[in-house]
Short mmCIF file of C-alpha atoms in Angstrom, two decimals:
data_model
loop_
_atom_site.label_atom_id
_atom_site.label_comp_id
_atom_site.label_asym_id
_atom_site.label_seq_id
_atom_site.Cartn_x
_atom_site.Cartn_y
_atom_site.Cartn_z
CA MET A 9 96.95 5.55 -30.96
CA GLU A 10 97.02 9.30 -30.74
CA VAL A 11 95.08 10.82 -27.86
CA PRO A 12 92.36 13.18 -29.10
CA ILE A 13 92.71 16.68 -27.71
CA LEU A 14 89.58 18.81 -27.69
CA LYS A 15 89.28 22.48 -26.96
CA GLN A 16 86.69 23.65 -24.49
CA GLY A 17 86.79 27.37 -23.85
CA GLU A 18 90.18 28.22 -22.43
CA TYR A 19 90.92 24.60 -21.58
CA LEU A 20 92.14 21.61 -23.52
CA ILE A 21 90.70 18.19 -22.84
CA ALA A 22 92.94 15.23 -23.57
CA SER A 23 90.58 12.30 -23.57
CA VAL A 24 92.45 9.01 -23.22
CA GLN A 25 90.54 6.31 -25.12
CA VAL A 26 92.70 3.22 -24.83
CA ALA A 27 95.62 2.05 -22.76
CA LEU A 28 98.67 4.10 -23.64
CA SER A 29 102.13 2.86 -24.52
CA ASP A 30 105.18 4.67 -23.26
CA GLN A 31 105.60 6.30 -26.66
CA ASP A 32 101.98 7.46 -26.66
CA LEU A 33 102.52 9.10 -23.28
CA LEU A 34 105.64 10.91 -24.43
CA ALA A 35 103.87 12.03 -27.58
CA LEU A 36 101.00 13.35 -25.46
CA GLN A 37 103.43 15.31 -23.35
CA GLN A 38 105.02 16.89 -26.40
CA ARG A 39 101.71 17.80 -28.03
CA LEU A 40 100.25 19.31 -24.88
CA SER A 41 103.39 21.30 -24.25
CA ALA A 42 103.29 22.62 -27.80
CA LEU A 43 99.59 23.53 -27.62
CA THR A 44 99.88 25.50 -24.39
CA GLY A 45 101.89 28.59 -23.69
CA THR A 46 99.44 30.98 -25.24
CA GLN A 47 96.85 33.22 -23.67
CA GLU A 48 94.07 31.16 -25.22
CA VAL A 49 94.96 28.07 -23.25
CA ARG A 50 94.80 28.32 -19.50
CA GLY A 51 95.03 24.66 -18.72
CA VAL A 52 94.59 21.02 -19.60
CA VAL A 53 92.33 18.27 -18.33
CA ILE A 54 93.62 14.77 -18.91
CA ASP A 55 90.78 12.29 -18.63
CA VAL A 56 92.07 8.83 -17.67
CA THR A 57 88.71 7.23 -16.84
CA VAL A 58 89.24 4.28 -19.18
CA LEU A 59 92.62 3.34 -17.76
CA ASP A 60 92.45 0.39 -15.41
CA VAL A 61 96.10 0.61 -14.55
CA LEU A 62 98.58 3.43 -14.06
CA ASP A 63 102.12 2.14 -13.76
CA SER A 64 105.09 4.01 -12.40
CA TYR A 65 106.12 5.23 -15.85
CA ALA A 66 102.68 6.62 -16.62
CA VAL A 67 102.56 8.32 -13.24
CA ARG A 68 105.96 9.86 -13.85
CA ILE A 69 104.95 11.17 -17.26
CA LEU A 70 101.73 12.62 -15.85
CA ARG A 71 103.75 14.43 -13.22
CA MET A 72 106.17 15.63 -15.85
CA ILE A 73 103.31 16.90 -18.00
CA SER A 74 102.00 18.82 -15.02
CA GLU A 75 105.42 20.33 -14.36
CA VAL A 76 106.07 21.16 -18.00
CA LEU A 77 102.67 22.78 -18.41
CA ALA A 78 103.17 24.74 -15.20
CA LEU A 79 106.33 26.18 -16.75
CA ARG A 80 104.26 27.04 -19.79
CA GLY A 81 101.83 28.87 -17.54
CA ALA A 82 99.05 26.30 -17.75
CA ARG A 83 97.23 24.25 -15.16
CA THR A 84 96.88 20.45 -15.29
CA ILE A 85 94.01 18.42 -13.88
CA ILE A 86 94.02 14.62 -14.00
CA ALA A 87 90.41 13.44 -14.03
CA GLY A 88 88.79 10.06 -13.60
CA ILE A 89 91.32 7.92 -11.78
CA GLN A 90 89.35 4.79 -10.83
CA PRO A 91 89.14 3.77 -7.17
CA GLU A 92 90.95 0.47 -7.82
CA VAL A 93 93.66 2.29 -9.70
CA ALA A 94 94.04 4.80 -6.87
CA LEU A 95 94.28 2.00 -4.34
CA ALA A 96 96.94 0.20 -6.33
CA MET A 97 98.91 3.40 -6.87
CA VAL A 98 98.90 4.26 -3.20
CA ARG A 99 99.95 0.76 -2.27
CA LEU A 100 102.88 0.99 -4.68
CA GLY A 101 103.77 4.41 -3.33
CA LEU A 102 102.96 6.10 -6.63
CA GLY A 103 101.54 9.38 -5.47
CA LEU A 104 100.74 12.19 -7.84
CA GLU A 105 102.18 14.83 -5.56
CA GLY A 106 101.73 18.30 -6.85
CA VAL A 107 99.24 17.30 -9.51
CA GLU A 108 95.67 18.44 -9.33
CA THR A 109 93.03 15.70 -9.57
CA ALA A 110 89.29 15.53 -10.20
CA LEU A 111 86.67 12.82 -9.90
CA ASP A 112 85.74 12.95 -13.58
CA LEU A 113 85.52 15.37 -16.45
CA GLU A 114 82.45 17.07 -15.02
CA ASP A 115 84.13 17.57 -11.67
CA ALA A 116 87.20 18.95 -13.43
CA MET A 117 85.07 21.47 -15.33
CA GLU A 118 83.44 22.51 -12.06
CA LYS A 119 86.81 23.03 -10.46
CA ILE A 120 87.86 25.11 -13.44
CA ALA A 121 84.67 27.17 -13.25
CA ARG A 122 85.22 27.85 -9.57
CA ARG A 123 88.76 28.91 -10.16
CA GLY A 124 87.63 30.98 -13.15
CA LYS A 125 85.33 32.99 -10.92
CA SER A 126 88.50 33.63 -8.93
CA ARG A 127 87.07 32.40 -5.71
CA SER A 128 88.86 32.49 -2.41
CA PRO A 129 91.97 30.32 -2.32
CA GLU A 130 90.22 27.44 -0.57
CA GLY A 131 88.05 27.01 -3.63
CA ARG A 132 91.21 25.79 -5.30
CA SER A 133 91.85 22.16 -5.62
CA THR A 134 93.64 19.87 -3.35
CA TRP A 135 97.29 20.45 -3.74
CA PRO A 136 99.26 21.77 -2.05
CA PRO A 137 97.34 20.97 1.11
CA LEU A 138 95.48 23.70 2.84
CA SER A 139 97.42 25.62 5.36
CA ARG A 140 96.78 24.55 8.91
CA ASN A 141 93.77 25.94 10.56
CA THR A 142 94.59 28.72 12.89
CA MET B 3 97.35 -31.22 24.34
CA THR B 4 99.63 -33.96 23.08
CA GLU B 5 100.81 -37.30 24.42
CA GLU B 6 104.21 -35.83 25.36
CA GLU B 7 102.70 -32.80 27.03
CA LEU B 8 100.52 -35.08 29.13
CA SER B 9 103.36 -37.28 30.26
CA HIS B 10 105.38 -34.18 31.03
CA ARG B 11 102.62 -32.83 33.23
CA MET B 12 102.28 -36.18 34.95
CA LYS B 13 105.97 -35.98 35.72
CA VAL B 14 105.65 -32.45 37.06
CA ILE B 15 102.93 -33.44 39.51
CA GLN B 16 104.83 -36.67 40.25
CA PHE B 17 102.00 -38.91 39.25
CA THR B 18 103.51 -42.41 38.94
CA GLU B 19 102.51 -45.99 38.29
CA GLU B 20 102.41 -46.39 42.02
CA ASP B 21 99.67 -43.82 42.20
CA VAL B 22 97.77 -45.58 39.48
CA ALA B 23 97.98 -48.87 41.37
CA ARG B 24 96.75 -47.24 44.57
CA LEU B 25 93.86 -45.58 42.82
CA LYS B 26 92.83 -48.83 41.16
CA LYS B 27 92.55 -50.42 44.56
CA LEU B 28 89.98 -47.79 45.40
CA SER B 29 87.72 -48.82 42.58
CA PRO B 30 85.27 -50.95 44.58
CA TYR B 31 84.92 -48.19 47.15
CA ALA B 32 84.33 -45.63 44.46
CA ARG B 33 81.50 -47.68 43.01
CA GLU B 34 79.99 -48.05 46.42
CA TYR B 35 80.30 -44.41 47.39
CA ALA B 36 79.61 -42.70 44.08
CA GLU B 37 75.90 -42.44 44.73
CA PRO B 38 75.93 -41.01 48.27
CA VAL B 39 78.95 -38.75 47.71
CA ILE B 40 77.54 -37.16 44.58
CA GLU B 41 74.10 -36.73 46.10
CA GLU B 42 75.69 -35.13 49.12
CA PHE B 43 77.83 -32.98 46.87
CA TYR B 44 74.90 -31.53 44.99
CA ARG B 45 72.90 -31.01 48.13
CA HIS B 46 75.75 -28.92 49.43
CA LEU B 47 76.17 -27.15 46.11
CA LEU B 48 72.53 -26.22 45.79
CA SER B 49 72.46 -24.81 49.28
CA PHE B 50 74.21 -21.80 47.77
CA GLU B 51 71.86 -19.52 45.98
CA GLU B 52 74.34 -18.43 43.32
CA MET B 53 74.80 -22.06 42.32
CA ARG B 54 71.16 -22.82 41.74
CA ALA B 55 71.08 -20.69 38.64
CA PHE B 56 73.37 -23.15 36.89
CA PHE B 57 70.97 -26.03 37.36
CA PRO B 58 67.68 -24.57 36.22
CA ASP B 59 65.71 -27.81 35.93
CA ARG B 60 65.51 -31.38 37.08
CA ARG B 61 66.83 -32.74 33.81
CA THR B 62 70.01 -30.70 33.79
CA LEU B 63 70.65 -31.66 37.37
CA ASP B 64 70.10 -35.35 36.72
CA TYR B 65 72.36 -35.18 33.73
CA VAL B 66 75.27 -33.57 35.57
CA LYS B 67 74.78 -35.90 38.50
CA ARG B 68 75.07 -38.89 36.23
CA LYS B 69 78.17 -37.43 34.62
CA GLN B 70 79.71 -36.73 37.99
CA LYS B 71 79.11 -40.28 39.13
CA GLU B 72 80.78 -41.60 36.03
CA TYR B 73 83.68 -39.27 36.70
CA PHE B 74 83.89 -40.37 40.31
CA VAL B 75 84.20 -44.00 39.33
CA ARG B 76 86.53 -43.22 36.51
CA LEU B 77 88.96 -41.55 38.89
CA THR B 78 89.84 -45.00 40.18
CA GLU B 79 89.89 -46.99 36.97
CA GLY B 80 93.54 -46.51 36.21
CA ASP B 81 93.14 -45.19 32.68
CA TYR B 82 94.43 -41.66 32.57
CA GLY B 83 95.45 -41.38 28.94
CA MET B 84 94.51 -38.97 26.19
CA LYS B 85 90.87 -39.97 26.19
CA TYR B 86 90.62 -39.10 29.85
CA VAL B 87 92.32 -35.76 29.26
CA GLU B 88 90.09 -34.88 26.35
CA ASP B 89 87.00 -35.59 28.41
CA ARG B 90 88.31 -33.40 31.21
CA LEU B 91 89.07 -30.58 28.78
CA LEU B 92 85.58 -30.88 27.41
CA ILE B 93 84.06 -30.68 30.88
CA GLY B 94 86.08 -27.54 31.56
CA ALA B 95 84.93 -26.02 28.29
CA VAL B 96 81.30 -26.79 29.09
CA HIS B 97 81.59 -25.08 32.46
CA GLU B 98 83.16 -22.07 30.85
CA LYS B 99 80.36 -21.98 28.33
CA ILE B 100 77.67 -21.77 31.00
CA ASP B 101 79.72 -18.97 32.60
CA LEU B 102 80.45 -20.87 35.78
CA PRO B 103 83.24 -18.86 37.39
CA ILE B 104 86.47 -20.81 37.64
CA LYS B 105 86.76 -20.03 41.35
CA THR B 106 83.46 -21.81 41.89
CA TYR B 107 84.60 -24.73 39.82
CA LEU B 108 87.73 -25.08 41.92
CA ALA B 109 85.87 -24.52 45.18
CA MET B 110 83.63 -27.45 44.32
CA TYR B 111 86.67 -29.65 44.37
CA ALA B 112 87.39 -28.72 47.99
CA TYR B 113 84.08 -30.13 49.08
CA TYR B 114 84.75 -33.22 47.02
CA GLU B 115 88.09 -33.77 48.69
CA ASN B 116 86.58 -33.41 52.16
CA GLN B 117 83.86 -35.88 51.38
CA VAL B 118 86.26 -38.39 49.95
CA ALA B 119 88.69 -37.96 52.83
CA SER B 120 86.09 -38.78 55.41
CA ARG B 121 84.93 -41.86 53.48
CA LEU B 122 88.51 -43.00 53.14
CA ARG B 123 89.06 -42.61 56.83
CA ALA B 124 86.10 -44.87 57.45
CA ALA B 125 87.11 -47.42 54.82
CA PHE B 126 90.72 -47.63 55.96
CA ALA B 127 90.00 -47.53 59.67
CA GLY B 128 93.15 -48.54 61.52
CA HIS B 129 95.38 -48.15 58.46
CA ALA B 130 96.06 -44.43 58.62
CA ASP B 131 99.30 -44.59 56.57
CA GLU B 132 97.68 -46.43 53.75
CA ALA B 133 94.69 -44.10 53.75
CA PHE B 134 97.02 -41.14 53.63
CA ASP B 135 98.97 -42.51 50.64
CA VAL B 136 95.82 -43.31 48.73
CA PHE B 137 94.45 -39.88 49.47
CA LEU B 138 97.66 -38.26 48.22
CA SER B 139 97.44 -40.19 44.96
CA LEU B 140 93.90 -39.07 44.55
CA ILE B 141 94.85 -35.48 45.22
CA LYS B 142 97.51 -35.67 42.52
CA LEU B 143 94.97 -36.84 40.02
CA ILE B 144 92.54 -34.14 41.06
CA ARG B 145 95.33 -31.59 40.64
CA LEU B 146 95.78 -32.79 37.10
CA ASP B 147 92.07 -32.36 36.51
CA MET B 148 92.19 -28.84 37.89
CA ILE B 149 95.09 -27.96 35.63
CA LEU B 150 93.18 -29.32 32.68
CA ALA B 151 90.07 -27.41 33.65
CA ILE B 152 92.01 -24.16 33.90
CA ASP B 153 93.57 -24.96 30.53
CA ALA B 154 90.17 -25.43 28.99
CA TYR B 155 88.87 -22.25 30.58
CA SER B 156 91.70 -20.09 29.37
CA LEU B 157 91.61 -21.68 25.94
CA ARG B 158 87.95 -20.77 25.59
CA ARG B 159 88.64 -17.26 26.85
CA GLU B 160 91.46 -16.83 24.39
CA GLN B 161 89.19 -18.00 21.62
CA THR B 162 86.59 -15.48 22.69
CA ILE B 163 89.16 -12.70 22.74
CA ARG B 164 90.39 -13.65 19.27
CA GLN B 165 86.86 -13.68 17.94
CA GLN B 166 86.19 -10.30 19.43
CA GLU B 167 89.35 -8.86 17.97
CA GLU B 168 88.24 -10.19 14.63
CA ALA B 169 84.82 -8.65 15.10
CA ILE B 170 86.28 -5.28 16.02
CA ARG B 171 88.48 -5.36 12.97
CA GLU B 172 85.60 -6.24 10.73
CA LEU B 173 83.21 -3.72 12.19
CA SER B 174 82.02 -1.94 9.15
CA THR B 175 83.22 1.60 8.98
CA PRO B 176 80.30 3.65 7.75
CA VAL B 177 80.83 6.41 5.26
CA LEU B 178 78.16 8.99 5.91
CA ARG B 179 77.00 11.72 3.62
CA ILE B 180 76.07 14.86 5.51
CA ARG B 181 75.92 17.43 2.73
CA ASP B 182 76.01 17.39 -0.98
CA ARG B 183 79.56 16.30 -1.85
CA LEU B 184 80.62 16.07 1.77
CA LEU B 185 81.26 12.73 3.48
CA ILE B 186 82.10 11.84 7.05
CA LEU B 187 84.11 8.75 7.89
CA PRO B 188 84.24 8.06 11.61
CA ILE B 189 86.82 5.40 12.39
CA ILE B 190 86.44 3.45 15.61
CA GLY B 191 88.89 0.84 16.81
CA LEU B 192 92.33 -0.22 15.79
CA ILE B 193 93.52 0.23 12.24
CA ASP B 194 95.76 -2.50 10.92
CA ARG B 195 96.83 -3.14 7.36
CA LYS B 196 93.84 -5.27 6.49
CA ARG B 197 91.33 -2.84 7.87
CA ALA B 198 93.09 0.15 6.39
CA THR B 199 92.80 -1.38 2.93
CA GLN B 200 89.14 -2.14 3.51
CA ILE B 201 88.43 1.38 4.76
CA THR B 202 90.27 2.95 1.84
CA ALA B 203 88.46 0.83 -0.74
CA GLN B 204 85.12 1.63 0.84
CA LEU B 205 85.92 5.32 1.02
CA LEU B 206 86.96 5.48 -2.63
CA THR B 207 83.78 3.79 -3.77
CA SER B 208 81.74 6.19 -1.67
CA ILE B 209 83.61 9.16 -3.06
CA ARG B 210 82.71 8.11 -6.55
CA ASN B 211 79.10 7.29 -5.76
CA ALA B 212 78.45 10.49 -3.83
CA ARG B 213 80.68 12.57 -6.09
CA ALA B 214 82.27 13.77 -2.88
CA ARG B 215 84.72 16.60 -2.92
CA VAL B 216 85.58 16.77 0.76
CA ILE B 217 85.80 13.95 3.31
CA VAL B 218 86.15 14.45 7.03
CA ILE B 219 87.87 11.46 8.66
CA ASP B 220 87.32 11.47 12.39
CA ILE B 221 89.71 9.30 14.38
CA THR B 222 88.49 10.16 17.87
CA GLY B 223 87.65 6.48 18.29
CA VAL B 224 91.07 5.19 17.30
CA PRO B 225 92.77 4.27 20.56
CA VAL B 226 96.34 3.93 19.34
CA VAL B 227 98.08 5.65 16.49
CA ASP B 228 101.53 4.27 15.81
CA THR B 229 103.80 4.57 12.81
CA ASP B 230 101.85 1.97 10.85
CA THR B 231 98.46 3.50 11.57
CA ALA B 232 99.76 6.92 10.60
CA ASN B 233 101.09 5.58 7.33
CA HIS B 234 97.81 3.85 6.59
CA LEU B 235 96.06 7.13 7.21
CA VAL B 236 98.36 8.97 4.86
CA GLN B 237 97.73 6.34 2.19
CA THR B 238 93.98 6.68 2.55
CA VAL B 239 94.27 10.44 2.22
CA GLU B 240 96.51 10.08 -0.83
CA ALA B 241 94.12 7.66 -2.50
CA ALA B 242 91.17 9.98 -1.92
CA ARG B 243 93.15 12.82 -3.37
CA LEU B 244 93.81 10.83 -6.55
CA LEU B 245 90.06 10.83 -7.04
CA GLY B 246 90.01 14.57 -6.73
CA ALA B 247 88.68 14.71 -3.21
CA GLN B 248 90.35 16.31 -0.27
CA VAL B 249 90.50 14.91 3.22
CA ILE B 250 90.29 16.67 6.54
CA THR B 251 91.37 14.63 9.54
CA THR B 252 89.88 15.39 12.92
CA GLY B 253 89.95 14.01 16.43
CA LEU B 254 93.65 13.55 16.96
CA SER B 255 93.82 13.53 20.74
CA SER B 256 96.54 15.40 22.58
CA GLU B 257 98.10 12.12 23.61
CA ILE B 258 98.18 10.76 20.08
CA ALA B 259 99.52 14.02 18.69
CA GLN B 260 102.42 13.87 21.13
CA THR B 261 103.08 10.22 20.36
CA ILE B 262 103.18 10.92 16.66
CA VAL B 263 105.62 13.75 17.05
CA ARG B 264 107.76 11.66 19.37
CA LEU B 265 107.76 8.81 16.86
CA GLY B 266 108.85 11.26 14.21
CA VAL B 267 106.01 10.37 11.86
CA ASP B 268 105.50 12.97 9.18
CA LEU B 269 101.84 13.82 9.07
CA SER B 270 102.34 17.20 7.45
CA ARG B 271 100.52 15.85 4.41
CA LEU B 272 97.37 15.54 6.46
CA ASN B 273 95.06 18.48 6.78
CA THR B 274 94.07 18.27 10.42
CA VAL B 275 91.42 20.16 12.33
CA GLY B 276 90.88 19.76 16.07
CA ASP B 277 87.43 18.25 16.35
CA LEU B 278 84.68 16.95 14.10
CA GLN B 279 82.71 20.16 14.33
CA GLY B 280 85.67 22.20 13.23
CA GLY B 281 86.34 19.73 10.45
CA VAL B 282 82.80 19.91 9.14
CA GLU B 283 82.87 23.70 9.28
CA GLU B 284 86.13 23.76 7.39
CA ALA B 285 84.68 21.36 4.82
CA GLU B 286 81.63 23.57 4.39
CA ARG B 287 83.87 26.54 3.88
CA ILE B 288 85.80 24.68 1.17
CA LEU B 289 82.55 23.70 -0.53
CA GLY B 290 81.37 27.28 -0.34
CA TYR B 291 78.57 26.79 2.15
CA ARG B 292 77.70 29.40 4.68
CA VAL B 293 75.72 28.52 7.77
CA ILE B 294 73.49 31.34 8.85
CA ARG B 295 71.66 31.43 12.14
CA GLY B 296 68.05 32.20 11.45
CA GLU B 297 65.43 33.58 13.76
CA GLY B 298 64.38 31.37 16.63
CA GLY B 299 67.82 29.89 16.70
CA SER B 300 67.37 27.67 13.65
CA SER B 301 70.18 27.73 11.17
CA TYR B 302 70.18 27.11 7.48
CA LEU B 303 72.75 26.54 4.85
CA GLU B 304 73.42 28.72 1.93
CA ALA B 305 75.41 27.45 -0.99
CA GLY B 306 77.94 30.09 -1.92
#
């Protein structure tokens, strides 16, 4: 099933509704890449709240999406990873290094709003880690 | 304690059939002397103030006296098998339970031996060699009892230690909310795999419930940080990050910091701040709070 992609201001929201097959994930990557790259789109929020599992392939594609979109000048936020999913991912060593995350869609929009106001760098999200305190 | 272990111990203390035969011969004397010896024994015991606490009332005292008399007779009945051993282990465990120090328990035997020796001397008047042999056999048996008592004591202690370790591990690790979207997680005690998983699961749930954006993990109370602990910590931080929260670690002591570097553990993925106060301040800065000192020294927060 195709993932619906909504537009919200300068951001796109890809709202995952059901578990995704490998093909679905690849298709999502291609569509998002195609839709970004313009001044109207500053970034993408991928909402994965409904997913109760994220396997290594899905994690890899999510990372790839983030990297591809970065090259297209857009920001990626993965929102709504469930605690159990996070626990399983960490145990399997499936980090999402370099990918911004948010608690849920609302949190993601807040993070976007903060960034939009061009706050100080620490208002940015969590990756890369903050520089050491001096 | 198994059958083989028992016979091995008997061999070690050189307790033979000969000893059994000698002890059996003592049986009539034991029956005769049980009463006076035990009475004497407790009179002596209770003359020490620290001992009285263990026998708070008449009933307890009567009970232990009766048990001791049975024991006294049993010493000479020639049956020193598993049943005997189990009873001795039980006695040791009971003494441990009432917190009777083992040194006291052993010291009580000394008085016993003296008492018995003097009775033997009287009973075997003119047969010094025989008295001496019998006494030696008795001493061997008493040695065995002492060994068993110490066994029981240390077994109980080990059990206690295990239970405490378990308790420490299962001490709940509270996740505290100190500001809107800011949680504190103070960790006290050792972190092993099981506990790390439990802490992480609890933290993730709390992050979701409190919609936390920043978590300060304080590990001042973690006595040892080795490679495993460090990796657990990194995993917890990673998991929290997947939920969109960021973690500040505080309270890494100088000793632990040096150990970690020496071990070559890569903790560069942790955002560390010296102490809890610094960590909370950093968290507030991330969340856009400013603490302003008001008049009269009171301070208030301002959301930025």
